[in-house]
Coordinates of C-alpha atoms in Angstrom, one line a residue:
Chain A
X897 CA 29.5 10.5 81.0
X898 CA 31.9 7.9 80.0
X899 CA 34.0 10.8 78.1
X900 CA 33.8 12.9 81.3
X901 CA 35.1 10.1 83.5
X902 CA 37.9 9.4 80.8
X903 CA 38.7 13.1 80.6
X904 CA 38.9 12.9 84.2
X905 CA 41.2 10.0 84.7
X906 CA 43.5 11.8 81.9
X907 CA 43.7 14.9 83.8
X908 CA 44.3 13.3 87.1
X909 CA 46.7 10.6 85.5
X910 CA 48.6 13.8 83.7
X911 CA 48.9 15.6 86.9
X912 CA 50.0 13.1 89.2
X913 CA 53.8 12.8 88.2
X914 CA 53.8 16.8 88.5
X915 CA 52.3 16.7 92.0
X916 CA 54.7 13.9 93.3
X917 CA 57.5 15.9 91.8
X918 CA 56.2 18.9 93.7
X919 CA 55.8 16.9 96.8
X920 CA 59.5 15.6 96.3
X921 CA 60.9 18.9 95.6
X922 CA 59.5 20.4 98.8
X923 CA 60.5 17.3 100.9
X924 CA 64.2 17.7 99.4
X925 CA 64.0 21.6 99.8
X926 CA 62.9 21.1 103.4
X927 CA 65.5 18.7 104.1
X928 CA 68.7 20.2 102.6
X929 CA 67.7 24.0 102.0
X930 CA 65.4 25.1 104.6
X931 CA 67.9 25.4 107.6
X932 CA 70.0 28.0 105.8
X933 CA 67.6 29.6 103.4
X934 CA 64.2 29.9 105.5
X935 CA 62.8 33.5 106.0
X936 CA 64.0 34.9 109.2
X937 CA 67.4 36.3 110.9
X938 CA 68.7 33.2 112.1
X939 CA 69.1 31.2 108.7
X940 CA 72.6 32.1 107.4
X941 CA 72.1 31.7 103.6
X942 CA 69.1 34.3 104.1
X943 CA 70.9 37.1 105.6
X944 CA 73.8 36.6 103.5
X945 CA 71.6 37.0 100.5
X946 CA 69.8 39.9 102.1
X947 CA 73.5 41.4 102.7
X948 CA 74.5 41.0 99.0
X949 CA 71.6 41.2 97.2
X950 CA 68.9 43.0 99.3
X951 CA 66.0 42.1 101.3
X952 CA 63.7 41.2 98.4
X953 CA 66.2 38.6 97.2
X954 CA 66.9 36.9 100.6
X955 CA 64.3 34.2 100.9
X956 CA 65.0 31.5 98.1
X957 CA 61.0 30.4 98.0
X958 CA 60.3 34.0 97.6
X959 CA 62.5 34.4 94.2
X960 CA 61.0 34.4 90.8
X961 CA 64.4 35.0 89.0
X962 CA 66.3 31.8 89.6
X963 CA 67.2 29.7 86.7
X964 CA 67.6 26.2 86.8
X965 CA 71.1 26.4 85.8
X966 CA 71.8 29.0 88.6
X967 CA 70.2 26.7 91.0
X968 CA 72.0 23.6 89.7
X969 CA 75.5 25.5 89.8
X970 CA 75.2 26.6 93.3
X971 CA 73.9 23.2 94.5
X972 CA 76.4 21.2 93.0
X973 CA 79.5 23.7 93.1
X974 CA 78.7 25.9 96.0
X975 CA 80.3 29.4 96.6
X976 CA 81.0 31.9 99.2
X977 CA 80.1 30.3 102.9
X978 CA 77.8 27.4 100.9
X979 CA 79.6 23.9 100.5
X980 CA 78.2 22.0 97.3
X981 CA 76.1 18.8 97.9
X982 CA 77.3 15.4 96.5
X983 CA 74.9 13.4 94.2
X984 CA 75.0 10.5 97.6
X985 CA 73.3 13.8 99.1
X986 CA 71.3 15.3 96.7
X987 CA 70.5 13.1 93.6
X988 CA 70.0 14.4 89.9
X989 CA 66.4 13.7 90.1
X990 CA 65.9 15.3 93.5
X991 CA 67.8 18.4 92.1
X992 CA 65.4 18.9 89.4
X993 CA 62.6 18.3 92.1
X994 CA 64.1 21.0 93.8
X995 CA 64.5 23.3 90.7
X996 CA 60.9 22.8 89.8
X997 CA 59.5 23.5 93.5
X998 CA 61.6 26.7 93.5
X999 CA 60.6 27.9 90.0
X1000 CA 56.8 27.0 90.5
X1001 CA 54.4 30.1 90.1
Chain B
X633 CA 90.8 19.0 87.6
X634 CA 93.3 15.9 86.6
X635 CA 92.8 12.7 88.8
X636 CA 95.4 11.3 90.6
X637 CA 95.9 7.7 90.5
X638 CA 96.3 5.6 93.7
X639 CA 100.1 4.9 94.5
X640 CA 101.8 2.2 92.1
X641 CA 98.6 1.7 89.9
X642 CA 98.3 2.1 86.1
X643 CA 95.4 3.9 84.8
X644 CA 94.3 0.5 83.3
X645 CA 94.7 -1.3 86.7
X646 CA 92.9 1.4 88.6
X647 CA 90.0 1.5 86.0
X648 CA 89.7 -2.7 86.6
X649 CA 89.4 -2.0 90.5
X650 CA 86.7 0.4 89.9
X651 CA 84.9 -1.9 87.7
X652 CA 85.4 -4.3 90.7
X653 CA 84.1 -1.9 93.0
X654 CA 81.0 -1.1 90.7
X655 CA 80.3 -5.0 91.1
X656 CA 79.8 -4.7 94.7
X657 CA 78.0 -1.5 94.7
X658 CA 76.4 -0.9 91.6
X659 CA 78.0 1.5 88.9
X660 CA 75.7 4.3 89.9
X661 CA 77.6 4.4 93.4
X662 CA 81.0 4.7 92.0
X663 CA 82.0 8.2 91.1
X664 CA 85.0 9.0 89.2
X665 CA 84.1 12.1 87.1
X666 CA 85.6 15.5 87.7
X667 CA 82.4 16.9 88.2
X668 CA 81.2 14.2 91.1
X669 CA 84.6 14.4 92.6
X670 CA 84.4 18.2 93.2
X671 CA 82.0 17.0 96.2
X672 CA 84.8 15.3 97.5
X673 CA 87.0 17.9 98.0
X674 CA 87.3 20.3 100.8
X675 CA 85.8 23.8 99.7
X676 CA 87.4 25.4 102.8
X677 CA 91.1 24.1 102.0
X678 CA 93.5 26.7 103.2
X679 CA 95.1 26.4 99.8
X680 CA 94.4 24.7 96.5
X681 CA 91.2 22.9 96.8
X682 CA 92.7 20.2 94.4
X683 CA 95.4 19.5 97.1
X684 CA 92.8 17.3 98.7
X685 CA 90.8 15.6 95.9
X686 CA 90.4 11.6 95.8
X687 CA 91.0 9.5 92.7
X688 CA 87.3 8.3 93.1
X689 CA 84.7 7.8 95.5
X690 CA 82.4 4.6 96.3
X691 CA 79.3 4.6 98.3
X692 CA 78.1 1.3 99.7
X693 CA 75.1 0.5 101.5
X694 CA 75.9 -2.0 104.0
X695 CA 78.6 -4.1 106.0
X696 CA 78.9 -6.7 103.7
X697 CA 79.6 -4.2 100.8
X698 CA 82.3 -2.5 103.0
X699 CA 84.0 -6.1 103.5
X700 CA 84.0 -6.7 99.8
X701 CA 85.4 -3.2 98.9
X702 CA 88.2 -3.4 101.3
X703 CA 89.0 -6.9 100.0
X704 CA 89.6 -5.2 96.4
X705 CA 91.4 -2.4 98.1
X706 CA 93.9 -4.8 99.9
X707 CA 94.4 -6.6 96.6
X708 CA 95.4 -3.5 94.6
X709 CA 96.7 -1.5 97.7
X710 CA 94.3 1.3 97.1
X711 CA 94.0 3.9 100.0
X712 CA 90.4 4.2 101.3
X713 CA 89.2 7.2 103.2
X714 CA 85.8 6.8 105.1
X715 CA 83.4 9.8 105.6
X716 CA 80.0 9.6 107.4
X717 CA 78.3 12.6 106.2
X718 CA 81.3 14.3 104.8
X719 CA 80.4 17.7 106.6
X720 CA 83.6 17.8 108.7
X721 CA 83.9 21.4 107.4
X722 CA 86.6 23.3 108.7
X723 CA 88.6 20.2 109.4
X724 CA 88.8 19.1 106.0
X725 CA 85.0 18.1 105.0
X726 CA 84.7 15.3 102.8
X727 CA 88.1 15.5 101.7
X728 CA 91.1 12.8 102.3
X729 CA 94.5 14.0 103.3
X730 CA 96.2 12.2 100.5
X731 CA 96.0 12.2 96.6
X732 CA 95.4 8.9 95.0
X733 CA 92.6 7.9 97.7
X734 CA 89.3 6.5 97.0
X735 CA 86.9 8.2 99.3
X736 CA 84.6 5.3 101.2
X737 CA 81.4 7.8 101.4
X738 CA 79.1 5.8 104.0
X739 CA 76.1 8.7 103.5
X740 CA 73.9 5.9 102.2
X741 CA 74.0 4.1 105.3
X742 CA 71.3 6.3 107.1
X743 CA 69.3 4.1 109.2
X744 CA 68.3 4.7 112.7
X745 CA 68.5 1.3 114.0
X746 CA 67.0 1.8 117.4
X747 CA 65.9 4.4 119.6
X748 CA 65.1 3.1 123.3
X749 CA 62.8 5.6 125.1
X750 CA 63.0 3.6 128.4
X751 CA 66.7 3.5 128.5
X752 CA 67.4 6.7 126.6
X753 CA 69.7 5.7 123.7
X754 CA 69.7 5.1 120.0
X755 CA 72.0 3.1 117.8
X756 CA 72.8 4.9 114.2
X757 CA 74.5 4.1 111.2
X758 CA 77.2 6.8 109.8
X759 CA 75.0 8.6 107.4
X760 CA 72.4 9.6 110.1
X761 CA 72.7 13.4 110.7
X762 CA 71.5 15.4 113.9
X763 CA 68.8 16.6 111.6
X764 CA 67.7 12.9 110.9
X765 CA 67.7 12.0 114.3
X766 CA 66.0 14.6 115.8
X767 CA 63.4 14.6 113.3
X768 CA 63.0 10.7 114.0
X769 CA 62.4 11.6 117.7
X770 CA 60.1 14.4 117.1
X771 CA 57.8 12.4 114.7
X772 CA 57.4 9.7 117.2
X773 CA 56.8 12.2 120.0
X774 CA 59.7 10.2 122.1
X775 CA 60.5 12.2 125.3
X776 CA 64.0 12.3 124.7
X777 CA 66.7 15.1 123.7
X778 CA 69.8 14.7 122.0
X779 CA 72.9 16.6 122.0
X780 CA 73.9 18.4 118.6
X781 CA 77.1 19.7 117.0
X782 CA 76.4 23.5 115.8
X783 CA 75.9 22.5 112.4
X784 CA 73.1 20.2 112.3
X785 CA 73.8 18.2 109.2
X786 CA 77.0 16.6 111.0
X787 CA 77.2 13.0 111.4
X788 CA 76.0 11.8 114.9
X789 CA 78.4 8.6 114.6
X790 CA 81.2 11.1 112.5
X791 CA 81.0 13.9 115.3
X792 CA 81.4 11.6 118.0
X793 CA 84.4 9.5 116.3
X794 CA 86.0 13.0 115.9
X795 CA 85.2 13.7 119.7
X796 CA 83.3 16.9 118.7
X797 CA 81.3 18.8 121.4
X798 CA 77.7 19.8 121.8
X799 CA 75.9 22.1 124.6
X800 CA 73.5 20.2 126.8
X801 CA 74.9 18.3 129.8
X802 CA 75.4 15.5 127.0
X803 CA 78.0 17.7 125.2
X804 CA 81.2 15.4 125.5
X805 CA 80.0 13.3 122.5
X806 CA 82.5 10.5 122.9
X807 CA 81.7 10.5 126.7
X808 CA 78.1 9.7 125.8
X809 CA 79.0 6.8 123.2
X810 CA 78.3 3.3 124.1
X811 CA 79.0 0.6 121.6
X812 CA 80.3 0.3 118.4
X813 CA 80.5 -1.8 115.2
X814 CA 83.7 -1.6 113.5
X815 CA 84.8 -3.3 110.0
X816 CA 88.7 -3.7 110.1
X817 CA 91.2 -3.3 107.3
X818 CA 91.0 -7.1 106.6
X819 CA 87.5 -7.3 106.5
X820 CA 87.0 -8.7 110.3
X821 CA 83.9 -7.4 112.1
X822 CA 83.7 -6.5 115.8
X823 CA 81.6 -5.2 118.3
X824 CA 82.7 -3.3 121.2
X825 CA 81.8 -3.6 125.1
X826 CA 78.7 -5.9 125.6
X827 CA 78.4 -6.1 121.5
X828 CA 81.2 -8.5 121.7
X829 CA 78.8 -10.9 123.3
X830 CA 75.9 -12.6 121.1
X831 CA 72.8 -12.3 122.4
X832 CA 73.9 -9.4 124.9
X833 CA 70.8 -6.9 125.3
X834 CA 73.3 -4.1 127.0
X835 CA 75.4 -3.1 124.1
X836 CA 74.0 0.5 124.2
X837 CA 74.2 0.2 128.2
X838 CA 77.4 -0.7 129.5
X839 CA 80.4 0.4 127.6
X840 CA 83.1 -2.1 128.8
X841 CA 82.3 -5.6 128.5
X842 CA 85.0 -7.8 129.5
X843 CA 88.8 -7.2 128.8
X844 CA 90.2 -4.1 127.2
X845 CA 88.1 -1.1 126.2
X846 CA 88.9 -0.4 123.0
X847 CA 86.5 2.2 121.6
X848 CA 88.5 5.3 121.9
X849 CA 91.1 3.5 119.4
X850 CA 88.5 4.0 116.8
X851 CA 88.1 7.8 117.0
X852 CA 90.1 10.0 115.5
X853 CA 92.0 7.0 114.1
X854 CA 92.4 4.9 111.2
X855 CA 92.4 1.5 112.5
X856 CA 88.6 0.6 111.2
X857 CA 85.5 1.7 109.6
X858 CA 83.0 2.3 112.4
X859 CA 79.5 1.1 111.0
X860 CA 77.1 1.5 114.1
X861 CA 77.3 3.6 117.0
X862 CA 75.3 3.7 120.5
X863 CA 74.6 7.0 121.7
X864 CA 73.0 8.1 125.0
X865 CA 70.3 10.3 124.8
X866 CA 69.0 12.9 127.4
X867 CA 65.5 12.2 129.1
X868 CA 63.6 15.2 128.3
X869 CA 63.6 17.6 131.2
X870 CA 60.2 19.3 132.7
X871 CA 61.4 22.7 132.0
X872 CA 64.4 24.3 130.6
X873 CA 66.0 27.8 131.2
X874 CA 68.5 29.3 129.1
X875 CA 70.8 31.7 130.7
X876 CA 73.2 34.4 129.6
X877 CA 75.5 36.4 131.8
X878 CA 77.4 39.4 130.0
X879 CA 80.7 40.8 131.5
X880 CA 81.8 44.5 130.5
X881 CA 85.2 44.5 130.2
X882 CA 88.0 42.2 128.4
X883 CA 90.3 41.9 131.6
X884 CA 87.2 40.2 133.2
X885 CA 88.4 36.9 131.7
X886 CA 90.5 35.7 134.6
X887 CA 88.3 36.4 137.3
X888 CA 85.0 34.8 135.3
X889 CA 87.1 31.7 134.9
X890 CA 88.2 31.3 138.6
X891 CA 84.2 31.9 139.7
X892 CA 83.2 29.2 137.0
X893 CA 85.5 26.3 137.7
X894 CA 83.9 25.2 141.1
X895 CA 80.4 25.7 139.7
X896 CA 81.1 23.5 136.8
X897 CA 83.0 20.8 138.8
X898 CA 80.3 20.7 141.1
X899 CA 77.5 20.3 138.5
X900 CA 75.7 23.6 139.3
X901 CA 76.1 24.7 135.8
X902 CA 75.3 21.4 134.1
X903 CA 75.9 21.8 130.4
X904 CA 78.7 22.3 128.1
X905 CA 78.7 26.1 128.4
X906 CA 80.0 28.6 126.3
X907 CA 82.0 31.9 127.0
X908 CA 82.2 33.8 123.8
X909 CA 83.3 37.3 122.9
X910 CA 80.9 39.7 121.6
X911 CA 82.7 39.7 118.1
X912 CA 81.9 35.8 118.0
X913 CA 78.2 36.3 118.7
X914 CA 77.9 39.3 116.2
X915 CA 79.6 37.2 113.9
X916 CA 76.9 34.4 113.7
X917 CA 74.4 36.9 112.3
X918 CA 76.4 39.7 110.4
X919 CA 79.2 40.3 108.0
X920 CA 82.5 42.3 109.2
X921 CA 81.7 44.8 106.1
X922 CA 78.5 45.5 108.2
X923 CA 80.6 46.8 111.0
X924 CA 83.9 47.6 109.5
X925 CA 85.7 48.2 106.2
X926 CA 89.3 48.7 107.1
X927 CA 92.2 46.4 107.1
X928 CA 93.4 44.8 110.4
X929 CA 91.7 43.5 113.5
X930 CA 88.6 45.3 114.7
X931 CA 89.3 48.5 116.5
X932 CA 87.7 48.9 120.0
X933 CA 84.9 51.2 119.4
X934 CA 83.6 48.9 116.8
X935 CA 83.8 46.0 119.5
X936 CA 82.0 48.4 121.9
X937 CA 79.2 49.0 119.5
X938 CA 78.9 45.0 118.9
X939 CA 78.7 44.6 122.7
X940 CA 76.0 47.2 123.1
X941 CA 73.8 45.6 120.4
X942 CA 74.0 42.6 122.2
X943 CA 72.8 44.2 125.3
X944 CA 76.5 45.0 126.5
X945 CA 79.5 42.7 127.6
X946 CA 82.8 42.1 125.8
X947 CA 82.0 38.5 127.2
X948 CA 79.0 36.7 126.9
X949 CA 78.5 33.6 129.0
X950 CA 75.9 31.1 127.7
X951 CA 74.6 28.1 130.1
X952 CA 71.3 26.4 130.8
X953 CA 69.7 24.9 133.6
X954 CA 67.4 21.7 133.2
X955 CA 64.7 20.1 135.5
X956 CA 62.3 21.6 138.2
X957 CA 61.6 25.1 138.8
X958 CA 62.5 24.9 142.4
X959 CA 66.0 23.4 141.7
X960 CA 66.7 25.7 138.9
X961 CA 65.8 28.7 141.2
X962 CA 68.0 27.8 143.6
X963 CA 71.0 27.0 141.0
X964 CA 70.2 30.4 139.3
X965 CA 70.4 32.2 143.1
X966 CA 73.8 30.7 143.4
X967 CA 75.3 31.2 140.1
X968 CA 74.3 35.0 140.1
X969 CA 75.6 35.4 143.6
X970 CA 79.0 34.2 142.6
X971 CA 79.4 36.3 139.3
X972 CA 77.9 39.4 141.3
X973 CA 81.3 40.0 142.4
X974 CA 82.5 41.3 139.2
X975 CA 81.3 44.9 138.6
X976 CA 79.1 45.5 135.7
X977 CA 77.8 42.1 135.4
X978 CA 74.2 41.6 133.7
X979 CA 72.0 38.5 134.0
X980 CA 69.4 37.4 131.5
X981 CA 67.7 34.2 131.5
X982 CA 64.4 32.8 129.6
X983 CA 62.5 29.9 130.9
X984 CA 60.9 27.3 128.4
X985 CA 58.3 24.7 129.3
X986 CA 57.2 21.8 127.3
X987 CA 55.0 23.9 124.9
X988 CA 57.2 26.9 124.2
X989 CA 59.0 27.1 120.9
X990 CA 62.5 27.6 121.3
X991 CA 64.1 30.1 119.4
X992 CA 67.8 31.7 118.9
X993 CA 71.0 29.7 118.4
X994 CA 72.0 29.3 122.0
X995 CA 68.5 28.5 123.2
X996 CA 68.3 25.9 120.5
X997 CA 71.7 24.2 121.0
X998 CA 71.3 24.0 124.6
X999 CA 68.2 22.3 123.9
X1000 CA 69.6 19.9 121.7
X1001 CA 67.7 21.3 118.4
X1002 CA 69.6 20.8 115.2
X1003 CA 70.2 24.2 113.0
X1004 CA 72.7 25.8 110.7
X1005 CA 72.9 29.2 112.4
X1006 CA 76.5 28.9 113.5
X1007 CA 77.5 28.1 110.0
X1008 CA 76.8 32.1 109.3
X1009 CA 79.9 32.7 110.6
X1010 CA 81.6 31.6 107.2
X1011 CA 80.3 34.6 105.9
X1012 CA 82.0 37.2 108.1
X1013 CA 84.8 38.0 105.6
X1014 CA 82.9 37.3 102.5
X1015 CA 83.9 34.6 100.2
X1016 CA 83.6 31.7 102.9
X1017 CA 86.5 30.1 104.1
X1018 CA 87.1 28.8 107.6
X1019 CA 89.4 26.7 109.9
X1020 CA 88.9 26.3 113.3
X1021 CA 92.0 26.2 115.8
X1022 CA 91.0 24.6 118.9
X1023 CA 93.6 24.2 121.9
X1024 CA 92.6 22.8 125.3
X1025 CA 93.0 25.0 128.3
X1026 CA 92.7 24.1 132.0
X1027 CA 89.5 26.3 133.7
X1028 CA 92.1 28.5 135.3
X1029 CA 92.6 32.3 135.1
X1030 CA 96.3 31.9 134.4
X1031 CA 95.8 29.3 131.5
X1032 CA 92.8 31.1 129.8
X1033 CA 94.1 34.6 130.0
X1034 CA 97.5 33.5 128.6
X1035 CA 95.8 31.3 125.8
X1036 CA 93.6 34.2 124.8
X1037 CA 96.2 36.8 124.5
X1038 CA 98.6 34.5 122.9
X1039 CA 95.8 33.9 120.2
X1040 CA 94.3 37.2 120.0
X1041 CA 97.8 39.0 119.7
X1042 CA 98.9 36.7 117.0
X1043 CA 95.6 36.8 114.9
X1044 CA 96.0 40.6 115.1
X1045 CA 99.5 40.4 113.7
X1046 CA 98.3 38.5 110.9
X1047 CA 95.3 40.9 110.3
X1048 CA 92.5 38.5 111.4
X1049 CA 89.9 39.4 114.2
X1050 CA 90.1 37.0 117.2
X1051 CA 86.4 35.1 116.9
X1052 CA 86.6 32.8 119.6
X1053 CA 85.1 31.3 122.8
X1054 CA 85.8 28.7 125.4
X1055 CA 83.5 25.6 125.4
X1056 CA 83.6 24.7 129.0
X1057 CA 83.7 20.9 130.2
X1058 CA 84.0 19.6 133.6
X1059 CA 87.4 20.3 134.0
X1060 CA 88.8 22.2 131.0
X1061 CA 87.8 24.4 128.3
X1062 CA 87.8 23.7 124.6
X1063 CA 89.1 27.1 123.3
X1064 CA 87.4 27.2 119.8
X1065 CA 88.7 30.0 117.5
X1066 CA 87.4 30.5 114.3
X1067 CA 90.1 31.7 111.4
X1068 CA 87.5 33.0 108.9
X1069 CA 89.0 34.0 105.5
X1070 CA 88.0 34.8 102.1
X1071 CA 88.8 31.6 100.1
X1072 CA 88.5 33.6 96.7
X1073 CA 91.4 35.5 98.0
X1074 CA 94.6 34.0 97.6
X1075 CA 96.9 36.0 99.8
X1076 CA 94.3 35.9 102.7
X1077 CA 94.2 32.4 102.5
X1078 CA 98.0 32.0 102.4
X1079 CA 98.0 34.1 105.7
X1080 CA 95.2 31.9 107.1
X1081 CA 97.6 28.9 106.7
X1082 CA 100.4 30.7 107.9
X1083 CA 99.0 32.0 111.0
X1084 CA 97.3 28.5 111.8
X1085 CA 100.8 26.8 111.6
X1086 CA 102.2 29.5 113.9
X1087 CA 99.4 29.2 116.6
X1088 CA 100.1 25.6 116.7
X1089 CA 103.7 26.2 117.4
X1090 CA 102.7 29.0 119.9
X1091 CA 100.2 26.9 121.7
X1092 CA 102.5 23.8 121.9
X1093 CA 105.4 25.9 123.3
X1094 CA 103.3 26.9 126.1
X1095 CA 101.9 23.3 126.6
X1096 CA 98.8 23.5 124.9
X1097 CA 97.6 21.1 122.4
X1098 CA 94.7 20.8 120.0
X1099 CA 91.9 18.5 120.5
X1100 CA 91.2 18.2 116.7
X1101 CA 92.6 19.8 113.3
X1102 CA 92.3 20.1 109.7
X1103 CA 93.9 17.8 107.2
X1104 CA 96.9 20.2 106.5
X1105 CA 97.8 20.3 110.1
X1106 CA 97.5 16.6 111.3
X1107 CA 101.4 16.0 111.3
X1108 CA 102.2 19.1 113.0
X1109 CA 99.8 18.8 115.6
X1110 CA 100.6 15.1 116.0
X1111 CA 104.3 15.9 116.8
X1112 CA 103.3 18.5 119.4
X1113 CA 102.1 15.3 121.5
X1114 CA 105.8 14.6 122.0
X1115 CA 105.9 13.0 125.5
X1116 CA 108.9 10.4 125.4
X1117 CA 109.8 10.6 121.7
X1118 CA 106.2 10.8 120.5
X1119 CA 105.4 7.4 122.2
X1120 CA 101.8 7.9 121.5
X1121 CA 102.2 8.2 117.9
X1122 CA 104.7 5.3 117.8
X1123 CA 102.1 3.2 119.7
X1124 CA 99.4 4.4 117.1
X1125 CA 101.8 3.4 114.2
X1126 CA 102.4 -0.2 115.8
X1127 CA 98.8 -0.8 115.9
X1128 CA 98.4 0.5 112.6
X1129 CA 101.1 -1.8 111.1
X1130 CA 99.3 -4.7 112.9
X1131 CA 95.6 -3.8 112.1
X1132 CA 96.3 -2.6 108.7
X1133 CA 99.6 -4.0 107.3
X1134 CA 98.8 -2.6 103.7
X1135 CA 97.8 0.7 104.8
X1136 CA 94.6 1.2 103.1
X1137 CA 92.6 3.0 105.7
X1138 CA 92.7 6.6 105.8
X1139 CA 96.7 7.0 105.6
X1140 CA 98.0 10.2 107.3
X1141 CA 94.9 10.5 109.7
X1142 CA 95.9 12.3 113.0
X1143 CA 99.5 12.0 111.5
X1144 CA 99.4 8.0 111.6
X1145 CA 100.8 6.8 108.6
X1146 CA 101.2 3.3 107.3
X1147 CA 104.6 1.8 107.5
X1148 CA 105.5 2.2 103.5
X1149 CA 104.5 5.8 103.6
X1150 CA 105.9 7.0 107.1
X1151 CA 109.3 8.4 106.0
X1152 CA 108.1 9.9 102.6
X1153 CA 104.6 11.4 103.7
X1154 CA 104.5 12.6 107.3
X1155 CA 105.1 16.0 107.4
X1156 CA 105.0 17.1 103.8
X1157 CA 101.7 18.6 103.7
X1158 CA 102.2 21.9 105.2

């Protein structure tokens, strides 16, 4: 029984940082990315990506092919109509959390 | 990217100044690496983006830190360019006008200090965006509406200081401002209006206090760093009706304006309404290439297709009614009756009650719901690049038609589409024209910049002045306000010399240069 409890504690503790990261990633995504990249015709990032890369690649959260570097470069350097984001806006750790959120299975 | 040093400082001296900045705000909030400074440029700059790059950026978190930073800036004579959220895109973004400047990034100061539901106001710091304030109100279920600039990530304080506009009855943002706290260049802190009395509880209720009213001096200027701002909020109406009237013909413009003016002045149309072209509304949700691949301005048959897709109408007039059903019904009847004189006019309206979700750009903006939809305009030509030409027009047939034709024809001459519309205030209109270009195309960017300069001159020659402009054109526009040998600019310069003798705050903003740079800098940026 004691072993089970210890094991359960270990699993929970190991999962905690990941869960917190997921939560942070979702929050930061909602704050900074959602209003341009949500699903639907009224979001400029989404319809522009649909136009350039096709409907299948239009919605960020539905993409499976985004690399960490790709996300990092677009956030920190911008491109096309998208301006970049400063570290005062999205910190490095928040950017890591966004990447993790977008790359989760 | 090579960093330019502030004027008259050696690299060693500047490094020492940065260490002193770091001692105030913490090392992590001083940015001097090229990778960080990229974020303090203007991505839409109509030229080389490195043209408007600061030497460093520093991000304080409070009034005392700002005072300490300004003391250091005065000691080393380092120019400082304050930004709020840094999203003044199309007008310069987060970038400073002069190289050798340090950006004073106020984004960390993002506290909503008070929202008062009884008296309908808020007190905010510079880093609070429209999204932030909207979320705060929604999370608490407060019966308040705010008025938002079209891109919701803009600063409530920053947009008000730039005298930006929104789309509800509170659309004139500076008109709805009440009370400021300002840090002057020498570190002195003042509060305007009733805030200048210790213990007054009417700071956000009565604008004027006692003595001169000075709030306007801190808008579109470089006389101080505004650290707190009061804004009036709108009580949530019992119902809201979003209305759209379409007019078939381009030449209907004059008649529309003549009918509109008395309705607006009398308050029958209560909000900051928008009269846009079919091209403008189309560009919000699609790219040019989806409609036309050719060079030069869009052919008429393509514009007609756009109008058809919108349900008809070269001109699209968007406005809203608020309040009780019976009152809105009467207003709607009067407005319909007035515009029915124009052949081919069609009327549309959609009523929203408290629990109806509000969808669509105009419907959201007229209800003060922040979003980013208008930002889609930057995609129009691909490559994203945007300047906004925004002359003021009297609400008359003569002026609106003259201004429209003048700008349309000049834009066509330079190969650009007229992407414009009029935001209708009480007695005037902000003619908002998007000069959209591909920022990856050097030649197109050059043409856009040249066009913009010509538009300013055309407008000035006809007696029209811009209400706001991009960094690259601040001197040019300032000079067009030329009554009595530019008496207004000379007055601003006298204030500048008195309030900021070392010229550390935002040199060149709105054409106001400090004394030591006045002759060498004014007018050299275009």
